[in-house]
GROMACS .gro file of C-alpha atoms in nm:
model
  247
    1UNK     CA    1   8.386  10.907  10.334
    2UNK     CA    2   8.331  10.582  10.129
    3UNK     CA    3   8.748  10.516  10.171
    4UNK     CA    4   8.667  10.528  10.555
    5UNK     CA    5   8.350  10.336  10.582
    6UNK     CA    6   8.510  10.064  10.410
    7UNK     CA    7   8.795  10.034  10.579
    8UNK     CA    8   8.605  10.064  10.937
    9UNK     CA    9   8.431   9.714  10.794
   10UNK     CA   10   8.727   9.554  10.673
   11UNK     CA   11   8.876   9.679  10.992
   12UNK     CA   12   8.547   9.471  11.183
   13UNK     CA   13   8.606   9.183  11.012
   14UNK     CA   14   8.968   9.167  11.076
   15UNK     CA   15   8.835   9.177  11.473
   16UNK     CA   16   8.641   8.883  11.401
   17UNK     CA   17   8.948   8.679  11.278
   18UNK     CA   18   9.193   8.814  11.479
   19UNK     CA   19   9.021   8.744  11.770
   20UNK     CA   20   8.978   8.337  11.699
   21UNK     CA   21   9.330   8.323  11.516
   22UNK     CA   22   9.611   8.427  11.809
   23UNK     CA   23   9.790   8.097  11.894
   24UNK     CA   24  10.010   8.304  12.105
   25UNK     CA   25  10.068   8.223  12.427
   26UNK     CA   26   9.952   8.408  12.753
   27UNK     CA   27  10.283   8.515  12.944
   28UNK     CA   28  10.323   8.841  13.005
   29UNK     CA   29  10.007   9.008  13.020
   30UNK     CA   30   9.893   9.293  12.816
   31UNK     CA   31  10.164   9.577  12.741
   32UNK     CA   32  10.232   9.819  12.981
   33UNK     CA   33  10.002  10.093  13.040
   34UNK     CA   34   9.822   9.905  12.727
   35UNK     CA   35   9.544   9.680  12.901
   36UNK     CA   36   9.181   9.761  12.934
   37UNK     CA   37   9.059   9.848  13.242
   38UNK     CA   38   8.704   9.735  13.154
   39UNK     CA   39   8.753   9.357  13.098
   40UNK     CA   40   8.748   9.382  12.741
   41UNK     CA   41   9.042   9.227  12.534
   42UNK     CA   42   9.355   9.444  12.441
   43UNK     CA   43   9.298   9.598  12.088
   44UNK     CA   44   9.634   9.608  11.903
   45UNK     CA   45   9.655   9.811  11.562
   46UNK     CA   46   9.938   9.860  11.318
   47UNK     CA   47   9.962  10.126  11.151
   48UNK     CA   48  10.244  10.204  10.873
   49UNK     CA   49  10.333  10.136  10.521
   50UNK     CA   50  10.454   9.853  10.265
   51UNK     CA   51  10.653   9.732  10.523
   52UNK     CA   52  10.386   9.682  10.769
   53UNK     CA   53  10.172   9.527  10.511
   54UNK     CA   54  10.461   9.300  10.403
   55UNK     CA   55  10.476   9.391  10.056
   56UNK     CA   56  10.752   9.188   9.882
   57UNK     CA   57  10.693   8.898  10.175
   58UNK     CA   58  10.560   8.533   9.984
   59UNK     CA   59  10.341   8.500  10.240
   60UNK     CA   60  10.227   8.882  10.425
   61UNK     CA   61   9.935   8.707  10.609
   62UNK     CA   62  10.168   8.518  10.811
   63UNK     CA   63  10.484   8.669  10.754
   64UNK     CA   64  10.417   9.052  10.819
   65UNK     CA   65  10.571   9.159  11.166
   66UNK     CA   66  10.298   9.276  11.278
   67UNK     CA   67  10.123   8.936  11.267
   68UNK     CA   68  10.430   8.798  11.382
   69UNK     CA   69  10.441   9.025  11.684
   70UNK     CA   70  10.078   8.928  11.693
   71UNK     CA   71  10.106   8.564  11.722
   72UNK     CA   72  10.413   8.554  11.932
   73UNK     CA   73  10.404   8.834  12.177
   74UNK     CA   74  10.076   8.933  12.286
   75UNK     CA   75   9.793   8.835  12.536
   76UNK     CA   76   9.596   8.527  12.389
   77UNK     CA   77   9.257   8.759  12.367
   78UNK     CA   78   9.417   9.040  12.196
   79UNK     CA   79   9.216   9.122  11.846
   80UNK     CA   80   9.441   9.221  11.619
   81UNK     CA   81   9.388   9.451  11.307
   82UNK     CA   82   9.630   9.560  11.054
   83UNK     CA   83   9.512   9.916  10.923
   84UNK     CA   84   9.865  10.000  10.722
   85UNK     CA   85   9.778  10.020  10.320
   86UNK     CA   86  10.132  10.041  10.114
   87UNK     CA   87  10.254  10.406   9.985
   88UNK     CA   88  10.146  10.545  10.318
   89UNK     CA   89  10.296  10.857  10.436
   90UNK     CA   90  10.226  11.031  10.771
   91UNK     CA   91   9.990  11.249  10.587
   92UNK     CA   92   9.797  10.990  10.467
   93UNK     CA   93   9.802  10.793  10.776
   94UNK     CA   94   9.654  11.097  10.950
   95UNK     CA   95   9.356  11.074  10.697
   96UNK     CA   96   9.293  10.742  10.631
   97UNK     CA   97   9.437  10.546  10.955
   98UNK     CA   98   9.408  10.735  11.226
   99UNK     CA   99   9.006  10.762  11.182
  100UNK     CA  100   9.017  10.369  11.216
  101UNK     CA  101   9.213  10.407  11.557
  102UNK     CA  102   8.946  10.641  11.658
  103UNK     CA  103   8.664  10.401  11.591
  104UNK     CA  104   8.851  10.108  11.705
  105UNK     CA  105   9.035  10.251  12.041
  106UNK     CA  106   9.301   9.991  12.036
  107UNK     CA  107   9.564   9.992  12.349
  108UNK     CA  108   9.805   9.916  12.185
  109UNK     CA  109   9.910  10.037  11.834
  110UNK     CA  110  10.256  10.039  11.613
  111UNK     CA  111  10.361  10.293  11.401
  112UNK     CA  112  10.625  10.232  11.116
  113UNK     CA  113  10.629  10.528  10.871
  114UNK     CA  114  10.885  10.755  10.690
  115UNK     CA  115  10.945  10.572  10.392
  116UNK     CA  116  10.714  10.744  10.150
  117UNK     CA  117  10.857  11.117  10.285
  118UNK     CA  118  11.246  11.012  10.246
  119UNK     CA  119  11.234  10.880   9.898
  120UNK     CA  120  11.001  11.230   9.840
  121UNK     CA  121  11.297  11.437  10.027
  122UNK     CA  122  10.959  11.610  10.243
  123UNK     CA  123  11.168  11.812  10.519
  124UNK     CA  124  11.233  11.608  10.837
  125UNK     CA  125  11.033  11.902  11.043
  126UNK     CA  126  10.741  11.862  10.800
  127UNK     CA  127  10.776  11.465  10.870
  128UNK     CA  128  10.779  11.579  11.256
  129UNK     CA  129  10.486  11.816  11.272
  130UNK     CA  130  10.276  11.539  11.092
  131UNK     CA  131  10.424  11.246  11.296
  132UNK     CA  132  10.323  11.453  11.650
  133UNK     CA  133  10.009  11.533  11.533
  134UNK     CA  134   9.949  11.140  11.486
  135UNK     CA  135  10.114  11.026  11.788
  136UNK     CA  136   9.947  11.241  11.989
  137UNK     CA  137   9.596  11.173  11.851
  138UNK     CA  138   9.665  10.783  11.893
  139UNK     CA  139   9.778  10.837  12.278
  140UNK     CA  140   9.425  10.921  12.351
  141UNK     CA  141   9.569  11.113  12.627
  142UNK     CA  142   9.791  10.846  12.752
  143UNK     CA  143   9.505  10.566  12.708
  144UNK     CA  144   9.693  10.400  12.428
  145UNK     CA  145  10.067  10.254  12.433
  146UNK     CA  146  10.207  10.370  12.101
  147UNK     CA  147  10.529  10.240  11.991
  148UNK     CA  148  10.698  10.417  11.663
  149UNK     CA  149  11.027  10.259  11.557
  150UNK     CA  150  11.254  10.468  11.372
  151UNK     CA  151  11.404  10.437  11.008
  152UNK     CA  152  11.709  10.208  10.992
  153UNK     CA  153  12.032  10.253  10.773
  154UNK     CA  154  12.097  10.114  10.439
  155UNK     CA  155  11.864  10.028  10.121
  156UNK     CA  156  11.545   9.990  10.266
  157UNK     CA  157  11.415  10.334  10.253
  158UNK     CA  158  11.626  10.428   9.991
  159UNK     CA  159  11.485  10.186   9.723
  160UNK     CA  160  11.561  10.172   9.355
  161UNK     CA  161  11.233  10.095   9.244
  162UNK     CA  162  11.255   9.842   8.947
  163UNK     CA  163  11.289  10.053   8.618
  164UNK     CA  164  11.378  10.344   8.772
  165UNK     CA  165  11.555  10.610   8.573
  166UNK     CA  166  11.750  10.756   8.841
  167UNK     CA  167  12.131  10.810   8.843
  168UNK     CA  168  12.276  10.508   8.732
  169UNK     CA  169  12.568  10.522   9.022
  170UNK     CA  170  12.343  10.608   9.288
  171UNK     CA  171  12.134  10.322   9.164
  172UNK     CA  172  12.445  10.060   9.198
  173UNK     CA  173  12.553  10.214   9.501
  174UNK     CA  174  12.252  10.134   9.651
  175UNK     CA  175  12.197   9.794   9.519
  176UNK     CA  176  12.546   9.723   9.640
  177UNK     CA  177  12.472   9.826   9.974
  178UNK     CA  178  12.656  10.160  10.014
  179UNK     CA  179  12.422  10.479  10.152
  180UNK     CA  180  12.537  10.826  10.037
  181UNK     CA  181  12.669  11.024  10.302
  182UNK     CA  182  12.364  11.282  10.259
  183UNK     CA  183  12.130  11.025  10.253
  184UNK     CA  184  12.260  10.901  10.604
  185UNK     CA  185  12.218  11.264  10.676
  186UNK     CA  186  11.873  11.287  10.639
  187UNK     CA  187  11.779  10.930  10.800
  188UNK     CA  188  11.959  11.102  11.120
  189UNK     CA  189  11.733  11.417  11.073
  190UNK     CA  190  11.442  11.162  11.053
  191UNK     CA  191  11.534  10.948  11.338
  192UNK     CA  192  11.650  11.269  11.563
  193UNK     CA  193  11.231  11.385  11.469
  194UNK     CA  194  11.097  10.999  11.568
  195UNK     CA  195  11.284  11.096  11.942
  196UNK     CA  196  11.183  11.368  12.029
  197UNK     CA  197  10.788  11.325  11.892
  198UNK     CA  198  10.822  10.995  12.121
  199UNK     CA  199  10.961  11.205  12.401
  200UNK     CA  200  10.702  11.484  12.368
  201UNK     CA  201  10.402  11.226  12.356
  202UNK     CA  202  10.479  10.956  12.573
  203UNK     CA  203  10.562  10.756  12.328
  204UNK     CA  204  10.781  10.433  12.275
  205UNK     CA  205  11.121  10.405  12.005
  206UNK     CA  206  11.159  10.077  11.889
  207UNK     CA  207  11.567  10.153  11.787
  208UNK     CA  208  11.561   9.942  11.442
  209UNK     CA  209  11.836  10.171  11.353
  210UNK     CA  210  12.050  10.106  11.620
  211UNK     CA  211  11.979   9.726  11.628
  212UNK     CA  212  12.096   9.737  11.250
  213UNK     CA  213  12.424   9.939  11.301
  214UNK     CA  214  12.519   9.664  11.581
  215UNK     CA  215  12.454   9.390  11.372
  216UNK     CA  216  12.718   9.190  11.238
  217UNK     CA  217  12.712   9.076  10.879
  218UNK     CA  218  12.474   8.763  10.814
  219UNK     CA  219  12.213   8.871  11.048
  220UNK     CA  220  11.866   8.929  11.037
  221UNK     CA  221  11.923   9.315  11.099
  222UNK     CA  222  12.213   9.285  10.808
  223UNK     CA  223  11.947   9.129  10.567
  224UNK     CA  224  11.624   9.333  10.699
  225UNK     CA  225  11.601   9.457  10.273
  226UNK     CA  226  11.590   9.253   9.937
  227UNK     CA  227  11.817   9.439   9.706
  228UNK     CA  228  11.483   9.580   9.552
  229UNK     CA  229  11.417   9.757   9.927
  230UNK     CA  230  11.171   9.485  10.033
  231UNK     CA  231  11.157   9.336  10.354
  232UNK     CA  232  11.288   8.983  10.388
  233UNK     CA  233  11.120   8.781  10.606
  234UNK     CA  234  11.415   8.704  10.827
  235UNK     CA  235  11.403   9.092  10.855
  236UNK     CA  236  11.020   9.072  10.898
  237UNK     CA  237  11.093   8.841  11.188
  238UNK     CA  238  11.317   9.083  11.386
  239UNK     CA  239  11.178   9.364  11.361
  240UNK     CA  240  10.847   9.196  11.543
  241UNK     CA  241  11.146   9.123  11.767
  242UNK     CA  242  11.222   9.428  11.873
  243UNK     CA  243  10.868   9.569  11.898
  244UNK     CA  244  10.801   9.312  12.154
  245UNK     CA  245  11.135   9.383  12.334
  246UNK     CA  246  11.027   9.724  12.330
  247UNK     CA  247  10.699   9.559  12.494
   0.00000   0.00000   0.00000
């Protein structure tokens, strides 16, 4: 489709750049079971939603984890491309990302989605039959080290958007920090889907769930969200921390 095709060239020019723009340094070698085996440079892609785009960030370009993780983490030769687009949902990733993976064959890609089906309440087994099928297409039977991190707690994916005319308690709940118990509920159901897809496939969880329930107040897990449901850029910056621990 024209969607596709254009992508697929903004995709090639982000090659260009990303391949002349790494200032990261060389230690550690490609990721495991990640690295080419033809001499070509490692291929990472990100795939995911606002948050992987860095919607809300001043400055995305730089700021974005996934250029963070970029810049800080991987090989020096690694071309980088960021295929997320913001209001993704699994679904759409399987439609409009995942051809991009197939015409790029990264060995290395990201996935950070969810988002989009929470705030739409989409069953956490619809959310898992969708997230499998991607995972397992961007494996490439085992070719491709995937790494999906799973949905933390608190206002991030439950966002107030600006203007909304939801309930005006849940609203200041939120805002103030507090989760409903049912929402909790159902970013369990999502997170206990993210295992066992990662399990099934061979997959990678990056725990940004877990990291955020151990953090103590004041750190970059504790202030990962604006009150809005935007990533900070302190929270930007840790969460490219724990995809390359994951690494």
């Amino acid at each position: 489709t024209a969607t596709i095709s254009l992508a697929v060239v903004a995709a090639a020019a982000a090659v260009l750049i990303g391949a002349c723009s790494n200032g990261g340094g060389d230690a550690g070698g490609p990721p495991p079971g990640a690295g080419p085996t033809d001499g070509a440079a490692p291929v990472y892609l990100a795939i995911g939603s606002d948050e992987t785009v860095g919607v809300g960030l001043d400055r995305p370009t730089v700021e974005a984890w996934p250029q963070v993780l970029y810049r800080t983490a991987l090989p020096r030769e690694t071309v980088f491309v960021n295929g997320a687009t913001p209001g993704t949902s699994v679904a759409d990733a399987l439609d409009e990302q995942l051809p991009l993976a197939r015409e790029l064959e990264p060995t290395l890609v990201t996935v950070w989605l969810g988002r989009v089906e929470f705030n739409a309440t989409v069953p956490a087994a619809t959310f898992e039959r969708q997230l499998s099928e991607l995972v397992r297409a961007l494996r490439r039977g085992g070719r491709t080290e995937v790494l999906v991190a799973n949905l933390p707690p608190g206002g991030l994916f439950v966002r107030v958007p600006v203007g909304s005319a939801g309930p005006e308690a849940l609203a200041d709940d939120i805002l103030a920090g507090i989760v409903p118990p049912e929402h909790t509920a159902r970013i369990q159901a999502y997170n206990d889907a993210i295992d066992r897809v990662a399990r099934a496939e061979g997959a990678r969880v990056v725990d940004l769930h877990g990291a955020a329930v151990a953090a103590e107040d004041g750190s970059p897990e504790a202030t990962l969200a604006s009150p809005i449901g935007r990533i900070t850029p302190a929270g930007s910056a840790r969460v490219a921390e724990l995809f390359a621990d994951a690494l």
